[in-house]
């Protein structure tokens, strides 16, 4: 497995803004783990789906389903709980604090008052005000760092970079892996450079398996971090069994199991201390499943830190 992982990284196209990302990351971690900030806990929330390019100068790609809602809503709740959040997200997916905005905020929220002035439409004023204030406060207090990715190559290289940078934060760091990560990809060296010709009949592509990074994350990159992974299935009959298998195989601290069609209503947190069903509070229209989910995860993280130090 280690050979597969090394060869995946060796053959990946290098990250374009590696130096700047590393600097921002180190600054963020230093600020939040120093005595100046009171030594905050730091969580890396991954969100959205990774793409698999079919051409090096990519026109076509395979995508993985994820709106980024879970990651964005979880980020807001982690910030509320006092965490600093590294939000590793797929470009173009849901962002923290934007849940109450319309789908196309730019065009639907604003209106011209005259030719030179633009203002927020009355009906969206409150939502825009809250989104801007909350996001600006999280960034200004140094509690939110957003790092975008698109491809499976970018995602996995950035995850490794973050895990390595967080090493010294030890048990006070957490990985909350809600991103939908591709299981198959076209290796860079076997990928055609230019756009695949469409005039020569059906297309045969051989996809290689993406090595599961959870095992190396736990055993090497971030041994002391608290680690939460996710399991998504469309068949509820196999969901808990699969999540339990993943818990044992990857030795993560909990697996959040969710079924595609009910993922906004309930999830099951599978861990060695048993399975807990977490639901949205149906009698409160504003309630989301992440409110209760993050409360539970934060509690479990506190216990983990206490046990680690005792
Ligand atoms: O974004 P939303 O629309 O709100 O939906 C949220 C969600 C359903 C996408 C989310 O809750 C979720 O379940 N995310 C994980 C989906 C997934 O990719 O499951 P998986 O069975 O492929 O992977 C399981 C775990 O292995 C994941 O934590 C993943 O980070 C990890 N993995 C996957 C592939 C790989 N090569 N290496 C990995 O480490």
Coordinates of C-alpha atoms and ligand atoms in Angstrom, one line a residue:
X1 CA 0.0 0.0 0.0
X2 CA 2.8 2.4 0.9
X3 CA 4.4 1.9 -2.6
X4 CA 1.1 2.7 -4.2
X5 CA 0.7 5.9 -2.2
X6 CA 4.3 7.0 -3.0
X7 CA 3.8 6.3 -6.6
X8 CA 0.5 8.3 -6.6
X9 CA 2.3 11.3 -5.2
X10 CA 5.4 11.0 -7.4
X11 CA 3.4 10.9 -10.5
X12 CA 1.0 13.7 -9.5
X13 CA 1.3 17.1 -11.2
X14 CA 2.8 19.5 -8.6
X15 CA 0.5 22.0 -6.8
X16 CA 0.6 25.4 -8.5
X17 CA 0.6 27.6 -5.4
X18 CA 2.4 25.3 -3.0
X19 CA 4.7 28.0 -1.5
X20 CA 1.9 30.4 -0.8
X21 CA -0.5 27.7 0.5
X22 CA 2.3 26.4 2.9
X23 CA 3.0 29.9 4.2
X24 CA -0.7 30.7 4.8
X25 CA -1.2 27.3 6.5
X26 CA 1.8 27.6 8.8
X27 CA 0.8 31.2 9.8
X28 CA -2.8 30.1 10.5
X29 CA -1.6 27.1 12.6
X30 CA 1.0 29.2 14.5
X31 CA -1.6 31.9 15.3
X32 CA -4.2 29.4 16.6
X33 CA -1.9 27.1 18.5
X34 CA 0.1 29.8 20.3
X35 CA -0.6 31.1 23.8
X36 CA -1.8 34.4 22.2
X37 CA -5.0 32.8 20.9
X38 CA -5.4 30.7 24.1
X39 CA -4.3 27.6 22.1
X40 CA -7.4 26.8 20.1
X41 CA -8.3 23.3 18.8
X42 CA -7.8 23.1 15.0
X43 CA -10.0 21.1 12.7
X44 CA -9.5 20.4 9.0
X45 CA -12.9 20.0 7.4
X46 CA -12.9 18.6 3.8
X47 CA -15.9 19.3 1.6
X48 CA -17.2 18.8 -1.9
X49 CA -16.2 16.2 -4.5
X50 CA -12.9 15.6 -6.2
X51 CA -12.7 15.5 -10.0
X52 CA -10.7 13.1 -12.1
X53 CA -9.3 14.7 -15.3
X54 CA -9.4 12.6 -18.5
X55 CA -6.9 14.9 -20.3
X56 CA -3.8 16.8 -19.0
X57 CA -5.1 20.0 -20.6
X58 CA -8.4 19.1 -19.1
X59 CA -11.7 19.6 -21.0
X60 CA -13.5 16.5 -19.7
X61 CA -13.5 15.0 -16.2
X62 CA -15.3 12.5 -14.0
X63 CA -16.9 14.1 -10.9
X64 CA -17.9 12.9 -7.5
X65 CA -21.3 13.9 -6.0
X66 CA -21.2 16.4 -3.1
X67 CA -22.8 19.9 -2.9
X68 CA -20.5 20.9 0.0
X69 CA -23.4 21.6 2.3
X70 CA -22.3 19.2 5.0
X71 CA -18.8 20.6 5.1
X72 CA -19.9 24.3 5.0
X73 CA -22.6 23.8 7.8
X74 CA -20.1 21.8 9.9
X75 CA -17.5 24.5 9.5
X76 CA -19.9 27.1 10.9
X77 CA -20.7 24.9 13.9
X78 CA -17.0 24.2 14.6
X79 CA -16.2 27.9 14.6
X80 CA -19.2 28.5 16.9
X81 CA -17.7 25.8 19.2
X82 CA -14.4 27.7 19.4
X83 CA -12.4 25.8 16.8
X84 CA -10.1 27.2 14.2
X85 CA -11.1 25.6 10.9
X86 CA -9.0 24.8 7.8
X87 CA -11.8 24.5 5.2
X88 CA -10.4 22.3 2.3
X89 CA -13.2 22.7 -0.3
X90 CA -14.0 22.0 -3.9
X91 CA -14.1 25.2 -5.9
X92 CA -17.6 26.3 -6.6
X93 CA -19.3 24.3 -3.9
X94 CA -21.3 25.6 -0.8
X95 CA -19.4 28.0 1.4
X96 CA -19.8 28.6 5.2
X97 CA -22.4 31.3 6.1
X98 CA -24.0 31.3 2.7
X99 CA -26.8 28.8 3.4
X100 CA -29.6 31.4 3.6
X101 CA -28.5 33.2 0.4
X102 CA -30.3 32.4 -2.9
X103 CA -28.6 30.1 -5.4
X104 CA -27.2 33.0 -7.5
X105 CA -26.6 35.6 -4.8
X106 CA -25.0 38.1 -7.0
X107 CA -27.8 38.4 -9.5
X108 CA -30.7 37.8 -7.0
X109 CA -29.6 39.7 -4.0
X110 CA -28.6 43.0 -5.6
X111 CA -30.5 45.7 -7.5
X112 CA -29.6 49.0 -9.1
X113 CA -31.0 52.1 -7.4
X114 CA -29.7 54.2 -10.3
X115 CA -27.0 53.8 -13.0
X116 CA -24.1 54.2 -10.5
X117 CA -25.5 52.6 -7.3
X118 CA -26.2 49.0 -6.4
X119 CA -27.8 47.8 -3.2
X120 CA -29.0 44.7 -1.5
X121 CA -32.6 43.9 -2.2
X122 CA -34.8 44.4 0.9
X123 CA -35.9 40.7 0.9
X124 CA -32.3 39.5 1.2
X125 CA -30.9 42.2 3.4
X126 CA -30.8 40.3 6.6
X127 CA -29.4 37.1 5.1
X128 CA -26.6 39.1 3.3
X129 CA -25.8 41.1 6.4
X130 CA -25.5 37.9 8.6
X131 CA -23.4 36.1 5.9
X132 CA -20.9 39.0 5.5
X133 CA -20.6 39.7 9.2
X134 CA -20.2 36.1 10.3
X135 CA -17.7 35.2 7.5
X136 CA -15.7 38.4 8.1
X137 CA -15.6 37.8 11.9
X138 CA -14.3 34.2 11.5
X139 CA -11.6 35.4 9.1
X140 CA -10.6 38.5 11.1
X141 CA -10.3 36.4 14.3
X142 CA -8.0 34.0 12.4
X143 CA -10.5 31.2 12.8
X144 CA -11.2 30.3 9.2
X145 CA -8.7 29.5 6.4
X146 CA -10.2 28.5 3.1
X147 CA -8.2 26.3 0.7
X148 CA -9.7 25.3 -2.6
X149 CA -9.1 22.2 -4.7
X150 CA -10.6 20.7 -7.9
X151 CA -8.8 17.5 -8.8
X152 CA -8.1 14.3 -6.8
X153 CA -4.4 15.2 -7.3
X154 CA -4.8 18.6 -5.7
X155 CA -7.0 17.3 -2.9
X156 CA -4.7 14.5 -1.7
X157 CA -1.5 16.7 -1.9
X158 CA -3.2 19.4 0.1
X159 CA -4.5 16.9 2.7
X160 CA -1.0 15.6 3.1
X161 CA 0.4 19.2 3.4
X162 CA -2.2 20.1 6.1
X163 CA -1.7 16.8 8.1
X164 CA 2.1 17.4 8.1
X165 CA 1.7 21.1 9.2
X166 CA -0.7 20.0 12.0
X167 CA 1.6 17.4 13.4
X168 CA 2.7 19.4 16.4
X169 CA -0.9 20.3 17.4
X170 CA -1.2 16.6 18.2
X171 CA -4.5 15.5 19.9
X172 CA -5.9 19.1 19.8
X173 CA -6.1 18.7 16.0
X174 CA -9.0 17.0 14.2
X175 CA -9.7 15.7 10.6
X176 CA -13.4 15.7 9.6
X177 CA -13.3 14.1 6.2
X178 CA -16.7 14.9 4.6
X179 CA -15.4 15.3 1.0
X180 CA -16.5 12.8 -1.5
X181 CA -13.1 11.4 -2.7
X182 CA -12.7 9.6 -6.1
X183 CA -11.9 5.9 -5.8
X184 CA -10.7 5.6 -9.4
X185 CA -8.5 7.9 -11.5
X186 CA -6.5 8.1 -14.7
X187 CA -2.7 8.1 -13.8
X188 CA -1.1 11.4 -15.0
X189 CA 1.6 9.7 -17.1
X190 CA -1.0 7.5 -19.0
X191 CA -3.3 10.5 -19.6
X192 CA -3.5 12.1 -23.1
X193 CA -2.2 15.7 -23.2
X194 CA -4.8 17.1 -25.5
X195 CA -8.6 16.9 -25.8
X196 CA -9.7 13.3 -26.6
X197 CA -10.9 13.1 -30.2
X198 CA -14.6 12.4 -30.5
X199 CA -14.8 11.1 -34.1
X200 CA -13.3 7.6 -33.5
X201 CA -16.2 5.7 -31.9
X202 CA -16.7 4.6 -28.3
X203 CA -14.1 5.5 -25.7
X204 CA -12.3 2.9 -23.7
X205 CA -10.6 4.3 -20.5
X206 CA -8.9 2.2 -17.9
X207 CA -9.2 3.7 -14.4
X208 CA -6.6 2.8 -11.7
X209 CA -7.7 2.6 -8.1
X210 CA -6.9 5.7 -5.9
X211 CA -5.0 4.4 -2.8
X212 CA -7.2 4.9 0.3
X213 CA -5.4 7.7 2.2
X214 CA -7.2 7.2 5.5
X215 CA -4.8 4.5 6.6
X216 CA -1.6 6.5 6.0
X217 CA -3.3 9.6 7.5
X218 CA -3.9 7.6 10.7
X219 CA -0.7 5.7 10.8
X220 CA 1.8 8.3 9.6
X221 CA 0.7 11.8 8.6
X222 CA -1.4 12.6 11.7
X223 CA -1.1 9.8 14.3
X224 CA -2.2 11.9 17.2
X225 CA -5.1 13.8 15.6
X226 CA -8.7 12.9 16.3
X227 CA -10.0 11.5 13.0
X228 CA -13.6 11.4 11.7
X229 CA -14.4 9.8 8.3
X230 CA -17.7 9.5 6.4
X231 CA -19.5 6.7 4.7
X232 CA -22.0 7.4 2.0
X233 CA -24.3 4.7 0.6
X234 CA -27.5 4.7 -1.4
X235 CA -28.6 1.3 0.0
X236 CA -29.5 1.8 3.7
X237 CA -29.3 -2.0 4.2
X238 CA -25.5 -2.1 3.9
X239 CA -24.7 1.3 5.3
X240 CA -23.9 0.5 9.0
X241 CA -22.1 -2.7 8.1
X242 CA -19.8 -0.8 5.7
X243 CA -19.2 2.0 8.2
X244 CA -18.4 -0.5 10.9
X245 CA -15.9 -2.2 8.6
X246 CA -14.3 1.2 7.8
X247 CA -14.0 2.0 11.5
X248 CA -12.1 -1.2 12.1
X249 CA -10.0 -1.1 8.9
X250 CA -8.8 2.5 9.1
X251 CA -8.8 2.8 12.9
X252 CA -10.5 6.2 12.8
X253 CA -12.2 7.5 15.9
X254 CA -15.7 7.5 14.4
X255 CA -17.4 7.1 11.0
X256 CA -20.4 9.3 10.2
X257 CA -22.7 7.0 8.2
X258 CA -25.2 8.7 5.9
X259 CA -27.6 7.5 3.2
X260 CA -27.9 9.8 0.1
X261 CA -31.6 10.6 0.3
X262 CA -31.9 11.1 4.0
X263 CA -28.4 12.7 4.6
X264 CA -30.0 16.1 5.6
X265 CA -32.3 14.5 8.1
X266 CA -30.2 12.0 10.0
X267 CA -26.7 10.4 10.2
X268 CA -25.4 7.6 12.4
X269 CA -22.1 8.1 14.3
X270 CA -20.5 4.7 14.4
X271 CA -17.7 4.3 16.9
X272 CA -16.2 1.7 19.3
X273 CA -18.6 3.0 22.0
X274 CA -21.7 2.1 20.0
X275 CA -23.8 3.7 17.3
X276 CA -25.6 7.0 17.9
X277 CA -28.4 8.3 15.6
X278 CA -28.2 12.1 15.2
X279 CA -31.2 13.8 13.8
X280 CA -32.3 17.3 12.7
X281 CA -34.8 18.8 15.1
X282 CA -38.0 18.5 12.9
X283 CA -40.0 20.9 15.1
X284 CA -37.5 23.7 14.5
X285 CA -37.5 24.8 10.8
X286 CA -34.0 26.4 11.1
X287 CA -32.5 23.3 12.6
X288 CA -29.9 21.3 10.6
X289 CA -28.4 17.9 11.4
X290 CA -24.9 19.4 11.7
X291 CA -26.0 21.4 14.9
X292 CA -26.3 18.1 16.9
X293 CA -23.6 16.3 15.0
X294 CA -20.9 18.8 15.7
X295 CA -22.0 19.0 19.4
X296 CA -21.5 15.2 19.7
X297 CA -18.1 15.2 17.8
X298 CA -16.8 18.1 19.9
X299 CA -17.8 16.2 23.1
X300 CA -16.0 13.1 21.8
X301 CA -12.9 15.2 20.9
X302 CA -12.8 16.6 24.5
X303 CA -12.9 13.1 25.9
X304 CA -10.1 12.1 23.5
X305 CA -7.9 15.0 24.6
X306 CA -8.5 14.3 28.3
X307 CA -7.7 10.6 27.9
X308 CA -4.7 11.4 25.9
X309 CA -3.2 13.5 28.6
X310 CA -4.1 11.2 31.5
Ligands
LIG1 O1 -21.9 17.6 0.3 P1 -23.3 17.2 0.6 O2 -24.2 17.3 -0.6 O3 -23.8 17.9 1.8 O4 -23.2 15.6 1.0 C1 -22.4 15.2 2.1 C2 -21.7 13.8 1.8 C3 -22.8 12.8 1.6 C4 -20.8 13.9 0.5 C5 -20.9 13.5 3.1 O5 -21.7 13.5 4.2 C6 -20.1 12.1 2.9 O6 -20.6 11.1 3.2 N1 -18.8 12.2 2.4 C7 -18.0 11.0 2.1 C8 -18.4 10.4 0.9 C9 -17.5 9.3 0.4 O7 -16.7 9.7 -0.5 O8 -17.4 8.2 0.9 P2 -16.4 7.0 0.5 O9 -17.0 5.7 0.8 O10 -15.9 7.1 -1.0 O11 -15.1 7.3 1.4 C10 -15.1 7.0 2.7 C11 -14.0 7.8 3.4 O12 -12.7 7.4 2.8 C12 -14.1 9.3 3.2 O13 -14.0 9.9 4.5 C13 -13.0 9.7 2.3 O14 -12.3 10.9 2.7 C14 -12.0 8.6 2.4 N2 -11.2 8.2 1.2 C15 -11.9 8.0 0.1 C16 -11.2 7.6 -1.1 C17 -9.8 7.6 -1.1 N3 -9.1 7.3 -2.1 N4 -9.2 7.9 0.1 C18 -9.8 8.2 1.2 O15 -9.2 8.4 2.3

